[in-house]
Coordinates of C-alpha atoms in Angstrom, one line a residue:
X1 CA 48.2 31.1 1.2
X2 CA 49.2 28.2 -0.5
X3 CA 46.4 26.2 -2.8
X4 CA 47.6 23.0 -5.0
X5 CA 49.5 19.4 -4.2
X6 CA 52.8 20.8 -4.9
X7 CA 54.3 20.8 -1.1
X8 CA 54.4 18.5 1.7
X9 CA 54.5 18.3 5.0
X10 CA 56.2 16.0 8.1
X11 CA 53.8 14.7 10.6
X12 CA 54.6 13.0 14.1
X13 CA 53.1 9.7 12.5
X14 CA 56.1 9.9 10.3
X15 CA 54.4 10.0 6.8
X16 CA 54.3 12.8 4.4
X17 CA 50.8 14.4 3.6
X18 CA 50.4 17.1 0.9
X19 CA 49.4 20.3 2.0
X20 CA 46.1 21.7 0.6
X21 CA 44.4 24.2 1.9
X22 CA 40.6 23.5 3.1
X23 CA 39.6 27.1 1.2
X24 CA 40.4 26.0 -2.3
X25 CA 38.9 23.6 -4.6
X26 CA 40.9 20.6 -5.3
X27 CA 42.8 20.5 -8.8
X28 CA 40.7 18.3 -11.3
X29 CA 37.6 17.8 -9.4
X30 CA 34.2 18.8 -10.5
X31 CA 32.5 21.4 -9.0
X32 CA 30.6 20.5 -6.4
X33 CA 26.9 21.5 -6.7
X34 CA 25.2 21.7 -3.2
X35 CA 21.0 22.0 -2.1
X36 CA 19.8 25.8 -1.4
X37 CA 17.0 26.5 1.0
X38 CA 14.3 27.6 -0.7
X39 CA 11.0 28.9 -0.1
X40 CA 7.6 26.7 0.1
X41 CA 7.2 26.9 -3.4
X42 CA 10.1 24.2 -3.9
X43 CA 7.5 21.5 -2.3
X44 CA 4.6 22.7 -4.9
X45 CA 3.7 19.8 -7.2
X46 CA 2.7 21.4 -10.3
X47 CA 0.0 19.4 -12.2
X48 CA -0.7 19.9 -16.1
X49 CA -3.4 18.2 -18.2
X50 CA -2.8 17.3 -22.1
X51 CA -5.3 17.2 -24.3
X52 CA -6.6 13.4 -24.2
X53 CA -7.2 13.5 -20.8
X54 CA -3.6 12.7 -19.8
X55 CA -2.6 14.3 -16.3
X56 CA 1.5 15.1 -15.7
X57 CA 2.4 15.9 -12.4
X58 CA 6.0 16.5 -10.9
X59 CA 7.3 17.1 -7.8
X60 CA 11.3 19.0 -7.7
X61 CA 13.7 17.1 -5.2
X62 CA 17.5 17.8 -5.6
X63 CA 19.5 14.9 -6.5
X64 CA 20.7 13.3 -9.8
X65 CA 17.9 10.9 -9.8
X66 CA 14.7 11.1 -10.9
X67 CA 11.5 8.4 -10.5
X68 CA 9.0 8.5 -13.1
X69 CA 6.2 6.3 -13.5
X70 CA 2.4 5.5 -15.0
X71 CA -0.1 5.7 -12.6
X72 CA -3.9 4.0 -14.0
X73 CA -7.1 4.0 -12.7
X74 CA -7.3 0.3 -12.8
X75 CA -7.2 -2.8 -10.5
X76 CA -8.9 -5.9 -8.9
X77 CA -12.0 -3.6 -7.7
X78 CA -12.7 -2.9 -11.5
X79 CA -12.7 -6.9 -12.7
X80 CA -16.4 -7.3 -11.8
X81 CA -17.6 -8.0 -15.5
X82 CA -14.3 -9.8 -16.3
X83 CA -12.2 -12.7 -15.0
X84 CA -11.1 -12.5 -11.5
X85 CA -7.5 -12.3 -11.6
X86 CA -6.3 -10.0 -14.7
X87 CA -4.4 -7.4 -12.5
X88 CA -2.5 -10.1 -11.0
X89 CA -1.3 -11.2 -14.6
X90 CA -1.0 -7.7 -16.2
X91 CA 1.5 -6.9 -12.9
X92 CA 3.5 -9.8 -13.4
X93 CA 3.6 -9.7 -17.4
X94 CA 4.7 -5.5 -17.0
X95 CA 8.2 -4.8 -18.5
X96 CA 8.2 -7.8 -20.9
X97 CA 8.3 -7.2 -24.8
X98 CA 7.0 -4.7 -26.4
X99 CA 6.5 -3.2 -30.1
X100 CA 10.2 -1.5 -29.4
X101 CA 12.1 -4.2 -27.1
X102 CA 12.1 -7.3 -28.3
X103 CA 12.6 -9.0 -24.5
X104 CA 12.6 -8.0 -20.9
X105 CA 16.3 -8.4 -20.9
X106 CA 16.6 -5.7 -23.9
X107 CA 14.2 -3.0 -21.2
X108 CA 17.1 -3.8 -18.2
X109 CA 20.1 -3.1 -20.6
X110 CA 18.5 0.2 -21.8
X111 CA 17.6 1.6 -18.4
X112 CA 20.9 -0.1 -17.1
X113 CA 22.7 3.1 -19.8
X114 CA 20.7 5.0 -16.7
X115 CA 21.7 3.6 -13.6
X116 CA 17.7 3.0 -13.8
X117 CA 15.9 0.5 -12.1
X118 CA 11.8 -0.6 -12.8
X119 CA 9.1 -2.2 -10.8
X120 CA 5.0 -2.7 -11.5
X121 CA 2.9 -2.8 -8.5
X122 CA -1.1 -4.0 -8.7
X123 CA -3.5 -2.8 -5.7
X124 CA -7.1 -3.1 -5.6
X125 CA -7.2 0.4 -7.1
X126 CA -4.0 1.1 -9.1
X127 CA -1.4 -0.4 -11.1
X128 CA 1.6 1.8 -10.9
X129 CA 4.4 1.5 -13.3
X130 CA 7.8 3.2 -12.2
X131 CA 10.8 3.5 -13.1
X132 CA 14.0 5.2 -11.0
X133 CA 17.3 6.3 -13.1
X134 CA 19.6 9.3 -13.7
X135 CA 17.8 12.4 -14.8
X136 CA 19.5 12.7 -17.7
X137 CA 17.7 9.7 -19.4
X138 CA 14.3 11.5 -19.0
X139 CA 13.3 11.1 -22.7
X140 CA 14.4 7.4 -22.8
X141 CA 12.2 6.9 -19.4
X142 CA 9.1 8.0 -20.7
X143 CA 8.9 6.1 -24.5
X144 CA 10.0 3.3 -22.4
X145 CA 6.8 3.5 -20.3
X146 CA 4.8 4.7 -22.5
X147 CA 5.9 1.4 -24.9
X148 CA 5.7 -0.7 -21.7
X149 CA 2.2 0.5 -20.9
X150 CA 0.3 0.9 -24.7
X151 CA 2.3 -1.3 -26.4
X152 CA 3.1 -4.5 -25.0
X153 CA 3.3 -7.4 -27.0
X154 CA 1.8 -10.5 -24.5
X155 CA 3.1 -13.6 -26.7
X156 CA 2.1 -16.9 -25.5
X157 CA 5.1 -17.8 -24.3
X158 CA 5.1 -14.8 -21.9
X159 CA 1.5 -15.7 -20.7
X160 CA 2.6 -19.2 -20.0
X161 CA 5.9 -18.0 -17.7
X162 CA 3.3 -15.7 -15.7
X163 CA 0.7 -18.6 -15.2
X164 CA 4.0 -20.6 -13.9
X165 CA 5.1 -17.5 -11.6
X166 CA 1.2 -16.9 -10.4
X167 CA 0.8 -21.1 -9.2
X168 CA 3.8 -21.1 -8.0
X169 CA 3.3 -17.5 -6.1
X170 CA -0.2 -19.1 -4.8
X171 CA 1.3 -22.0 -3.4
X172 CA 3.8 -19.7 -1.6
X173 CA 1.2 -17.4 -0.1
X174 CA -0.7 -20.6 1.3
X175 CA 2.7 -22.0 2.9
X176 CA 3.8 -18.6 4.6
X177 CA 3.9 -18.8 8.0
X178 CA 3.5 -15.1 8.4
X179 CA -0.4 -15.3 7.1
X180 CA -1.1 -11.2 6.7
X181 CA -1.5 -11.3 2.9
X182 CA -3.7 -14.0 3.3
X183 CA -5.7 -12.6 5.8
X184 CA -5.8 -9.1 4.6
X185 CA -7.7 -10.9 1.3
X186 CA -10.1 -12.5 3.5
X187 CA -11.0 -9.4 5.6
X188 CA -12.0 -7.4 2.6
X189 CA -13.9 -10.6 0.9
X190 CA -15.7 -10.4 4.3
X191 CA -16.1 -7.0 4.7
X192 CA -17.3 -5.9 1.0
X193 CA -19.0 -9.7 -0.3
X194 CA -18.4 -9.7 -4.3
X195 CA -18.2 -6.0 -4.6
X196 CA -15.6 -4.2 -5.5
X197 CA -12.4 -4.1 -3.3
X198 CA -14.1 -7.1 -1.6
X199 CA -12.6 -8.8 -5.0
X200 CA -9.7 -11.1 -4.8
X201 CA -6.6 -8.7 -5.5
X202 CA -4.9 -12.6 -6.6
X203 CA -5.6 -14.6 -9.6
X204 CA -7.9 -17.8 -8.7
X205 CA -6.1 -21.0 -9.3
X206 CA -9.0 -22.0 -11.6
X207 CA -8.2 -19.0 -13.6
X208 CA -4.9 -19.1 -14.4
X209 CA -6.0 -21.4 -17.5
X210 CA -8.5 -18.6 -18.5
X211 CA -6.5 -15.9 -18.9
X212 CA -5.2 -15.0 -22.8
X213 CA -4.1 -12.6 -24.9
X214 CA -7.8 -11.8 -25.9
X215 CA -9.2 -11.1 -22.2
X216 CA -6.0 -9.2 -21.4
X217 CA -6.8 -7.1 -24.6
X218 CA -10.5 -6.5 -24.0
X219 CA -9.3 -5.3 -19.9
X220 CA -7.4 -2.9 -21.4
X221 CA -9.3 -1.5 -24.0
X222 CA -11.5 -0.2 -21.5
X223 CA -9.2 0.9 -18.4
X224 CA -5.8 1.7 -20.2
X225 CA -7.3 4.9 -21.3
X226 CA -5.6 8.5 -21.2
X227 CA -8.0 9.9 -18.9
X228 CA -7.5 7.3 -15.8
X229 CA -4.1 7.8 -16.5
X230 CA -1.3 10.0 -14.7
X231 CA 2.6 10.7 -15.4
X232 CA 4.4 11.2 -12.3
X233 CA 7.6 12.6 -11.6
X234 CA 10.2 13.6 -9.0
X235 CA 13.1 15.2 -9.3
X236 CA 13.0 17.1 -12.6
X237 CA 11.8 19.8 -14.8
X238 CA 7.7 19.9 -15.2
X239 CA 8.5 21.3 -18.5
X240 CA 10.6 19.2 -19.7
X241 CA 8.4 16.1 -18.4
X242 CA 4.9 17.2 -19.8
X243 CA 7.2 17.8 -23.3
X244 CA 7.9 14.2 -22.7
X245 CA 4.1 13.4 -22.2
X246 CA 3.3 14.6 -25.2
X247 CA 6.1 13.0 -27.4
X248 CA 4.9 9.6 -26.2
X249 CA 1.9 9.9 -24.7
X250 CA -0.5 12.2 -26.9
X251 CA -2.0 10.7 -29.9
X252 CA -0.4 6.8 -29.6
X253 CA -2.7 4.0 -30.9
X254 CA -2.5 0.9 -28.2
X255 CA -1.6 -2.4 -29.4
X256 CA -5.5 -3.2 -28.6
X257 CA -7.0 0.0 -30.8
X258 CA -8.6 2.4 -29.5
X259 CA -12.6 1.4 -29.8
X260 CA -14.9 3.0 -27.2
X261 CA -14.8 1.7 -23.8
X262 CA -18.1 0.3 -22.9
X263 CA -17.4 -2.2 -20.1
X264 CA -16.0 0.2 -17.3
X265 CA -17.5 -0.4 -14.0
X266 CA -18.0 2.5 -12.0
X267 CA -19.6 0.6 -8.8
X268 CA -19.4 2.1 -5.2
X269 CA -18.3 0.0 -2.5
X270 CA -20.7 -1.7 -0.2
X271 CA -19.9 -2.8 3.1
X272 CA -21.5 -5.8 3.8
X273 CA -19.9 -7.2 7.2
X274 CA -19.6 -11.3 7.7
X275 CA -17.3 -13.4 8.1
X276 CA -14.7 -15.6 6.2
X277 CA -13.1 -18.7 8.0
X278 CA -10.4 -21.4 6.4
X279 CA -9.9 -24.0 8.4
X280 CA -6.3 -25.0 8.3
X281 CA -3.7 -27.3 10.3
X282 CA -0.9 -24.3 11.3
X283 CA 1.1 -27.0 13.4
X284 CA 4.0 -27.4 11.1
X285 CA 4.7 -24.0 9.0
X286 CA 8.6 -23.9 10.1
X287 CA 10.8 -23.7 6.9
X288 CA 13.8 -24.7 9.3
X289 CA 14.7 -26.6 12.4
X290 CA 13.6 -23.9 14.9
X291 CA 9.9 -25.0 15.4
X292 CA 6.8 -22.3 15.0
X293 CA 4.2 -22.4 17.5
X294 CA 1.0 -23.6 16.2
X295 CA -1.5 -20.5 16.0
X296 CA -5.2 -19.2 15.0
X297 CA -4.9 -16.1 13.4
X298 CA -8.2 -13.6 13.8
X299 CA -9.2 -10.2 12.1
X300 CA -11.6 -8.1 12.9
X301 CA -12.7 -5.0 11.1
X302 CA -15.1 -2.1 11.1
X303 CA -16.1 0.0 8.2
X304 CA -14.3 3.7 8.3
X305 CA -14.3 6.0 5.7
X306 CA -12.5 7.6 2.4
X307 CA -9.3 9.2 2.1
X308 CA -11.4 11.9 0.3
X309 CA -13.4 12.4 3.5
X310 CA -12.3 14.6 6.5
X311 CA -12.4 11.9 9.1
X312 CA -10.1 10.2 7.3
X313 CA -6.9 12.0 9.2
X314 CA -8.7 11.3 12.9
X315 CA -8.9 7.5 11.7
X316 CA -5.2 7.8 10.7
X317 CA -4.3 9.5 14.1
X318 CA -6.8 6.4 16.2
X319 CA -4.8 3.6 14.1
X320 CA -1.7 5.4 15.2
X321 CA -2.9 5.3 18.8
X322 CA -4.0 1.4 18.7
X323 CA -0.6 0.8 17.1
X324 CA 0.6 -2.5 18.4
X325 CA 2.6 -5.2 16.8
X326 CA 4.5 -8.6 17.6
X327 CA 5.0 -10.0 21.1
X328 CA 8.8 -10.3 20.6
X329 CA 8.9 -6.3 20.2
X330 CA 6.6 -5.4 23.0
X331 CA 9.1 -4.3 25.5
X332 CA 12.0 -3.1 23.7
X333 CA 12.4 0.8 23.0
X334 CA 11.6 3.0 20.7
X335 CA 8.9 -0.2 19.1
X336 CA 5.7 1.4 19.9
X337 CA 5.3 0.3 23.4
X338 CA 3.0 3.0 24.4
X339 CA 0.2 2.3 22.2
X340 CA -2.7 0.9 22.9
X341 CA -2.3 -2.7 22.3
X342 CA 0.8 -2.9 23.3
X343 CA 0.1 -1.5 26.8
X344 CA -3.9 -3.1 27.1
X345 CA -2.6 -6.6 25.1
X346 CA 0.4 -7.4 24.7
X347 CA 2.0 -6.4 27.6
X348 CA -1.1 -8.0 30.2
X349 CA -1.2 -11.6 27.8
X350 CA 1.8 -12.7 27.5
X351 CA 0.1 -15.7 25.4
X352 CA -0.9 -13.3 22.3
X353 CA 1.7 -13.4 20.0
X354 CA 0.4 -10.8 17.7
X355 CA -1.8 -7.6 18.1
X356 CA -1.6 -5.1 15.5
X357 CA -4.1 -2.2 13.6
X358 CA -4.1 -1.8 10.4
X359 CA -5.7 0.7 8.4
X360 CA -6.7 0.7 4.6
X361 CA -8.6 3.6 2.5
X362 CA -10.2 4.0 -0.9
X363 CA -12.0 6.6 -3.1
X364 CA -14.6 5.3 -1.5
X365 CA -14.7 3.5 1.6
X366 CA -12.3 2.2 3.9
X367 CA -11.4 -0.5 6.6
X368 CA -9.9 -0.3 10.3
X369 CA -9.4 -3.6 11.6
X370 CA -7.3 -5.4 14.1
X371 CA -5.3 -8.6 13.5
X372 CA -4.3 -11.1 16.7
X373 CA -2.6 -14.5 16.9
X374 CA -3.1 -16.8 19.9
X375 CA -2.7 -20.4 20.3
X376 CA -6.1 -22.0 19.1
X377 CA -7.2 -23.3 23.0
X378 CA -7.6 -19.1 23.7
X379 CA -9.0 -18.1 20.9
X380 CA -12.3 -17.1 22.6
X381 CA -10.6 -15.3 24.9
X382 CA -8.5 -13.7 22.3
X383 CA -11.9 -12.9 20.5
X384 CA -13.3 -11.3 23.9
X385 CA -10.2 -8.9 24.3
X386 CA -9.7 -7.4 20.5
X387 CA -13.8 -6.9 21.1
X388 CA -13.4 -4.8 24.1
X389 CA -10.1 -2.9 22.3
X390 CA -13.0 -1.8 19.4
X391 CA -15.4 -0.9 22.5
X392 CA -12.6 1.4 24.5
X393 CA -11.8 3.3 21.3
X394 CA -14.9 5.4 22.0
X395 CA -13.8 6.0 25.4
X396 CA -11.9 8.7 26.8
X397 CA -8.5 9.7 25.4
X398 CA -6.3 11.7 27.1
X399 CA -4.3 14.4 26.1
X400 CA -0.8 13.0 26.5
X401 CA -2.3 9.7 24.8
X402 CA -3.4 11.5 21.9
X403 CA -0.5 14.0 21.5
X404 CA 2.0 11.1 20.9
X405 CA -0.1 9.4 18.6
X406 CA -0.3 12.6 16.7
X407 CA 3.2 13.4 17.1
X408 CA 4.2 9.6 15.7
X409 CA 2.1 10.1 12.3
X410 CA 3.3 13.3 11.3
X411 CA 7.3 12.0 12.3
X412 CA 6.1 8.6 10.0
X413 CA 4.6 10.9 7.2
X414 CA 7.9 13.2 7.2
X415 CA 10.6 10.4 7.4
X416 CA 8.6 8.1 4.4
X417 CA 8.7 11.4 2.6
X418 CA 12.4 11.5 2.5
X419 CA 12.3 8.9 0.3
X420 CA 11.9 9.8 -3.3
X421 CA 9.8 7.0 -4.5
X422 CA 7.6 7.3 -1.9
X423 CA 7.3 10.8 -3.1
X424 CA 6.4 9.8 -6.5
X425 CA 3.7 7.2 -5.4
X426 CA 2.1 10.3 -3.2
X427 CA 2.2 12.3 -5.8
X428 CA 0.5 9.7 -8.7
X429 CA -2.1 8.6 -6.4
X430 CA -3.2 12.2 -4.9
X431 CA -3.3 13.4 -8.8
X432 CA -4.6 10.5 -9.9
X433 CA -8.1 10.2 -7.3
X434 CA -7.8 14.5 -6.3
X435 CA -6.6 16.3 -9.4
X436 CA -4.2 17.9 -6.8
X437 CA -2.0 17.1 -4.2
X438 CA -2.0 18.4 0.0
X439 CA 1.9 19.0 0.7
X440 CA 3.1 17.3 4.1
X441 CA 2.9 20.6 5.8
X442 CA -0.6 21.0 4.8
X443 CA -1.5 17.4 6.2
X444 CA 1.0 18.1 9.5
X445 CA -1.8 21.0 10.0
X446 CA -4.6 18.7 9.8
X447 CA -3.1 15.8 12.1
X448 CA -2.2 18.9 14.8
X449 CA -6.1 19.9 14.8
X450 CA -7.5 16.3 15.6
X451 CA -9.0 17.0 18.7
X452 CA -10.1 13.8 21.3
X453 CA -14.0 14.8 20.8
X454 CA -13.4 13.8 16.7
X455 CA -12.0 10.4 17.7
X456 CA -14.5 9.9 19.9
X457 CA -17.2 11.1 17.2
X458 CA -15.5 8.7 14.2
X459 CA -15.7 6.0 16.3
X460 CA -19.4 5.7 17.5
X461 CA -20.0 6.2 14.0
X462 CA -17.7 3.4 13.6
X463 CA -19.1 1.1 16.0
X464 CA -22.9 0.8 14.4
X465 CA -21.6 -0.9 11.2
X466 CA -21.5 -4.5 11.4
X467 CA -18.1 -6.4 12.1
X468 CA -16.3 -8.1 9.2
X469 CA -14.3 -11.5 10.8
X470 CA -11.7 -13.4 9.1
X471 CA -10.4 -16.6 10.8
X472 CA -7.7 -18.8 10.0
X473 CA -6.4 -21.9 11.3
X474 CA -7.8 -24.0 13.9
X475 CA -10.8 -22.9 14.5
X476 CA -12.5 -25.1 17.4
X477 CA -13.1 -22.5 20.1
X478 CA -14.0 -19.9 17.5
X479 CA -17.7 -17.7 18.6
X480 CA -20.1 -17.7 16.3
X481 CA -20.4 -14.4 13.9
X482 CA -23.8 -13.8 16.3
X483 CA -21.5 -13.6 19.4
X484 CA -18.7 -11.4 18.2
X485 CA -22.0 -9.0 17.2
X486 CA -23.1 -8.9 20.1
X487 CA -19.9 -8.4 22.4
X488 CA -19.1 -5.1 19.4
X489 CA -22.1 -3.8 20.6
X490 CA -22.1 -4.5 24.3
X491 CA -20.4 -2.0 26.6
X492 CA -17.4 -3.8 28.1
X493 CA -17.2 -5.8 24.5
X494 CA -17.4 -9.6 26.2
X495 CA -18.8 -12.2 25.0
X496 CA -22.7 -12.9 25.9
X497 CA -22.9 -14.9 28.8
X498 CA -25.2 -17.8 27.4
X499 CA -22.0 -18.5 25.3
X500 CA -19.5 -18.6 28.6
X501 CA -21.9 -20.8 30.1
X502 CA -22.7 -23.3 27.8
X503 CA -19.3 -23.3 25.5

């Protein structure tokens, strides 16, 4: 047996080929290092608490990459006593200057050394900082989110680019012509009326001017402390991260001092119910030739509960089963065409444009609402048929129904999980509200014991709350809040028949 480059050897094609064995390791190449199997305890995500409060959690995934991130207890829900808005800048002003880096370009070029990448996301509830780069560069990672997070400098000039970038992102957001951000806002402000996640998640034109150095400052002071705070990691050491933690994280002064927080709001949600309607001409949103049917977009939502609570995995399994989506997708494969709104809606109006479910959760509440598009002359009708979708929900489900709905969540929760940031975000936010952390295979249980009698159970429960509406566009043929009341609440879900007559 012959191992090396040194002979060759004549093939039919003509050309000579050198003749290396497929058992020996090629000259001058590194040794390959491959993933092992291993046991359960690979998936564990360790969780270790420093002594301000801090919490470090890892998770192990092989690779040569690792994401790391900040993880705070802070977001739109928390700006009660402040002004609205001050997530939205502190997202948009994250990796800019700080006591260490003189510039936002100086942050790229150090990571760049990494292969490292960085993003800051705001939600109602979080504000996430991350960053994804080579493994290696661990101890660089961490000052440079801990610097980015406690230390931030927040010139003026820096202020002044992230009013420009929030006008100019709040212009963009009213000219979309897919309106879901929009309308996800407006279902919450209905749903939860000045309370908590019912507060604008984007900064109010009028506020824009508000918004200094001083009010950022006085935010932070109160909710950039170590104890709503959690280091996340995937793919390396726990050790070695939490010796990170504590090299840049334990015992730092933030640029704002550390004076006792006094103005943290610690309100549970209330769900209200209403309605929220913008009138608004949606006859010319094309950005190019091809012309955009002019639509009225509806959303309707019923309170559901928690992702602390154990009917949040049934409500996870029914949003899976309503499903749904655009019209253009309804009859291809593989798009969802069995669920519920594509089979009852989409596929029997072939006017709806739109029918899809969408569920959001909280610490403390949640919302599981529908979201349809029709032209505006069948918007009462539209109305009528998402009513009767609620209603149906607490009918019978059968078995075959309910087995690929459950099948579909845990195949969505395993695929998203391949993914190592999405890791790392399941990780920070499980720590961050639990403490802990339930492994896929512990949630793959759960989803596999959701019987039909617990949908049917979440969603009677469901069905007594009062309906939150949010309407946009024309807005003519819309029912009253009364009437869209009164068809939740009837048994086929139609409209009252003083309203057909007399409309």
């Amino acid at each position: 047996r012959r191992c090396g480059l040194a002979a060759g050897r004549s093939y039919s094609g003509g050309g000579a080929y050198p003749s290396v064995s497929l058992t020996c390791p090629l000259p001058g190449v590194p040794k390959a290092v491959f993933a092992a199997a291993e046991g359960r305890e690979r998936f564990e995500t360790r969780v270790t608490v420093l002594e301000n409060g801090l919490r470090v959690a890892s998770q192990k995934k092989f690779g040569q990459f690792c994401t790391v991130g900040l993880l705070i207890n802070s977001g739109s829900r928390h700006e009660a006593k402040y002004l609205s808005g001050i997530s939205h800048f502190l997202e948009k002003l994250a990796f800019s200057s700080t006591a260490q880096f003189g510039s936002k370009d100086e942050i790229l070029l150090t990571l760049e050394k990494h292969g490292g990448i960085c993003d800051c996301q705001a939600s109602r509830d979080t504000i996430m900082y991350a960053v994804s780069a080579d493994a290696k560069g661990l101890d660089t990672v961490v000052n440079l989110l801990a610097d980015v997070a406690l230390q931030p400098r927040l010139s003026d000039e820096e202020i002044e680019m992230t009013r420009t970038a929030i006008r100019f992102e709040l212009e963009d957001l009213n000219m979309r012509p897919d309106p879901e951000p929009l309308l996800t806002e407006m279902i919450h402000a209905a749903a939860y009326r000045d309370n908590t996640v019912g507060l604008n998640r984007f900064c109010p034109v009028e506020n824009t001017d508000k918004i200094d150095r001083g009010v950022l400052h006085s935010y932070l002071r109160n909710y950039y402390t170590p104890d709503r705070m959690v280091l996340a990691g995937v793919g390396i050491e726990h050790e070695q991260l939490v010796e990170c933690a504590k090299k840049y994280l334990l015992g730092v002064e933030p640029v704002w001092g550390s004076g006792q927080t006094k103005d943290v709001d610690r309100s549970v949600a209330q769900y209200t119910g209403g309605i929220v309607k913008v009138e608004k001409d949606m006859s010319d949103v094309s950005l190019g030739p091809t012309p955009i049917p002019e639509l009225t977009h509806i959303m309707i939502g019923l309170e559901s509960c928690s992702f602390l609570e154990e009917d949040f995995i049934p409500f996870a399994v029914l949003n899976m089963m309503m499903g749904g989506g655009g019209s253009f997708s309804a009859g291809g494969p593989g798009k969802g065409m069995f669920t519920r709104l594509y089979l009852n809606v989409l596929n029997r109006h072939h006017w709806m444009y739109n029918a899809t479910s969408y569920h959001h959760s909280y610490e403390d509440t949640g919302l599981l609402c529908i979201h349809a598009s029709a032209d505006p002359k069948q918007v009462r009708e539209m109305v009528e048929i998402i009513t009767r979708e609620f209603i149906l929900m607490a009918g019978a489900v059968g078995e075959v129904e309910l087995e690929r709905a459950k099948t579909q969540l845990k195949s969505m929760l395993m695929m998203n999980l391949e993914s190592r940031p999405v890791i790392f975000e399941d990780v920070g936010r499980q720590v961050l509200a639990t403490n802990t952390r339930k492994l896929p295979h512990e949630l793959c249980t759960l989803i596999s014991q959701v019987k039909s009698t617990d949908i049917k159970r979440v969603v009677t429960k469901m069905l007594h709350k009062k309906p939150a509406v949010a309407a946009l566009g024309d807005l003519t043929d819309l029912p009253t809040y009364e009437h869209i009341q009164a068809a939740l609440s009837s048994k086929d879900g139609r409209l009252p028949r003083m309203y057909r007559l007399f409309r």
